[in-house]
Amino acid sequence: MMIEVFKTNVQEKESSRVLIQKLLEHYPASKINFDLEDCDKILRVEGKDFCANSIIELLKLNGHYCEVLT
C-alpha cells in the first residue's frame, strides 16, 4: 500500500469533488481525499498502484497547482 500527500491550490469543495471523480477513473481502487482546511490544501492518495506524476499532471490539466508534499 502506498500513500502520497500532495500540496495543491484547490479552494472549493465542488472542484475537489470533480477532481476526486477524475482521479478515481484512473485509480478506482484508491482512497482519495482533500483536506481544504489545511493551509496546503492537501490531496491524499492511498492505494496499491498509482503514479504521483500522473496525478500532478491531471490536476495541472484541470487548472490546478499540485506538488508532492515533502
Coordinates of C-alpha atoms in Angstrom, one line a residue:
M1 CA 0.0 0.0 0.0
M2 CA 1.3 3.4 -1.0
I3 CA 0.3 6.8 0.5
E4 CA 1.2 10.0 -1.2
V5 CA 0.4 13.5 0.0
F6 CA 0.2 16.5 -2.3
K7 CA 0.1 20.2 -1.8
T8 CA -2.5 21.9 -4.1
N9 CA -4.2 25.2 -4.7
V10 CA -7.7 23.7 -4.8
Q11 CA -10.1 26.0 -2.9
E12 CA -13.7 24.9 -3.5
K13 CA -15.4 21.7 -2.3
E14 CA -17.0 21.3 -5.7
S15 CA -13.6 21.4 -7.5
S16 CA -12.3 18.8 -5.1
R17 CA -15.3 16.5 -5.8
V18 CA -14.8 16.8 -9.6
L19 CA -11.0 16.1 -9.3
I20 CA -11.6 13.1 -7.0
Q21 CA -14.0 11.7 -9.6
K22 CA -11.4 12.2 -12.4
L23 CA -8.7 10.6 -10.3
L24 CA -10.9 7.6 -9.4
E25 CA -11.5 7.0 -13.1
H26 CA -7.7 6.4 -13.4
Y27 CA -7.2 4.8 -9.9
P28 CA -10.6 3.1 -9.0
A29 CA -9.1 1.0 -6.1
S30 CA -7.5 4.1 -4.4
K31 CA -8.7 6.1 -1.4
I32 CA -8.6 9.8 -2.4
N33 CA -9.5 12.9 -0.4
F34 CA -8.7 16.6 0.0
D35 CA -8.2 18.5 3.2
L36 CA -9.2 22.0 2.2
E37 CA -9.0 23.2 5.8
D38 CA -5.2 22.7 5.7
C39 CA -3.1 25.6 4.6
D40 CA -1.5 23.4 1.9
K41 CA -5.0 22.2 0.6
I42 CA -3.8 18.7 1.0
L43 CA -4.7 15.9 -1.5
R44 CA -4.1 12.4 -0.1
V45 CA -4.0 9.3 -2.2
E46 CA -3.8 5.9 -0.7
G47 CA -3.6 2.8 -3.0
K48 CA -1.6 0.0 -4.5
D49 CA -0.8 1.2 -7.9
F50 CA -0.7 4.9 -8.8
C51 CA 1.8 7.4 -10.2
A52 CA 2.4 10.6 -8.4
N53 CA 3.5 12.4 -11.7
S54 CA 0.3 11.5 -13.5
I55 CA -1.8 12.8 -10.6
I56 CA 0.1 16.1 -10.7
E57 CA -0.4 16.2 -14.5
L58 CA -4.1 15.5 -14.1
L59 CA -4.5 18.4 -11.7
K60 CA -2.5 20.7 -13.9
L61 CA -4.6 19.8 -16.9
N62 CA -7.6 20.8 -14.9
G63 CA -6.1 24.2 -14.0
H64 CA -4.7 23.4 -10.5
Y65 CA -1.3 23.5 -9.0
C66 CA -0.1 20.3 -7.4
E67 CA 3.2 19.0 -6.0
V68 CA 4.3 16.1 -3.8
L69 CA 4.5 17.4 -0.2
T70 CA 7.9 16.6 1.3

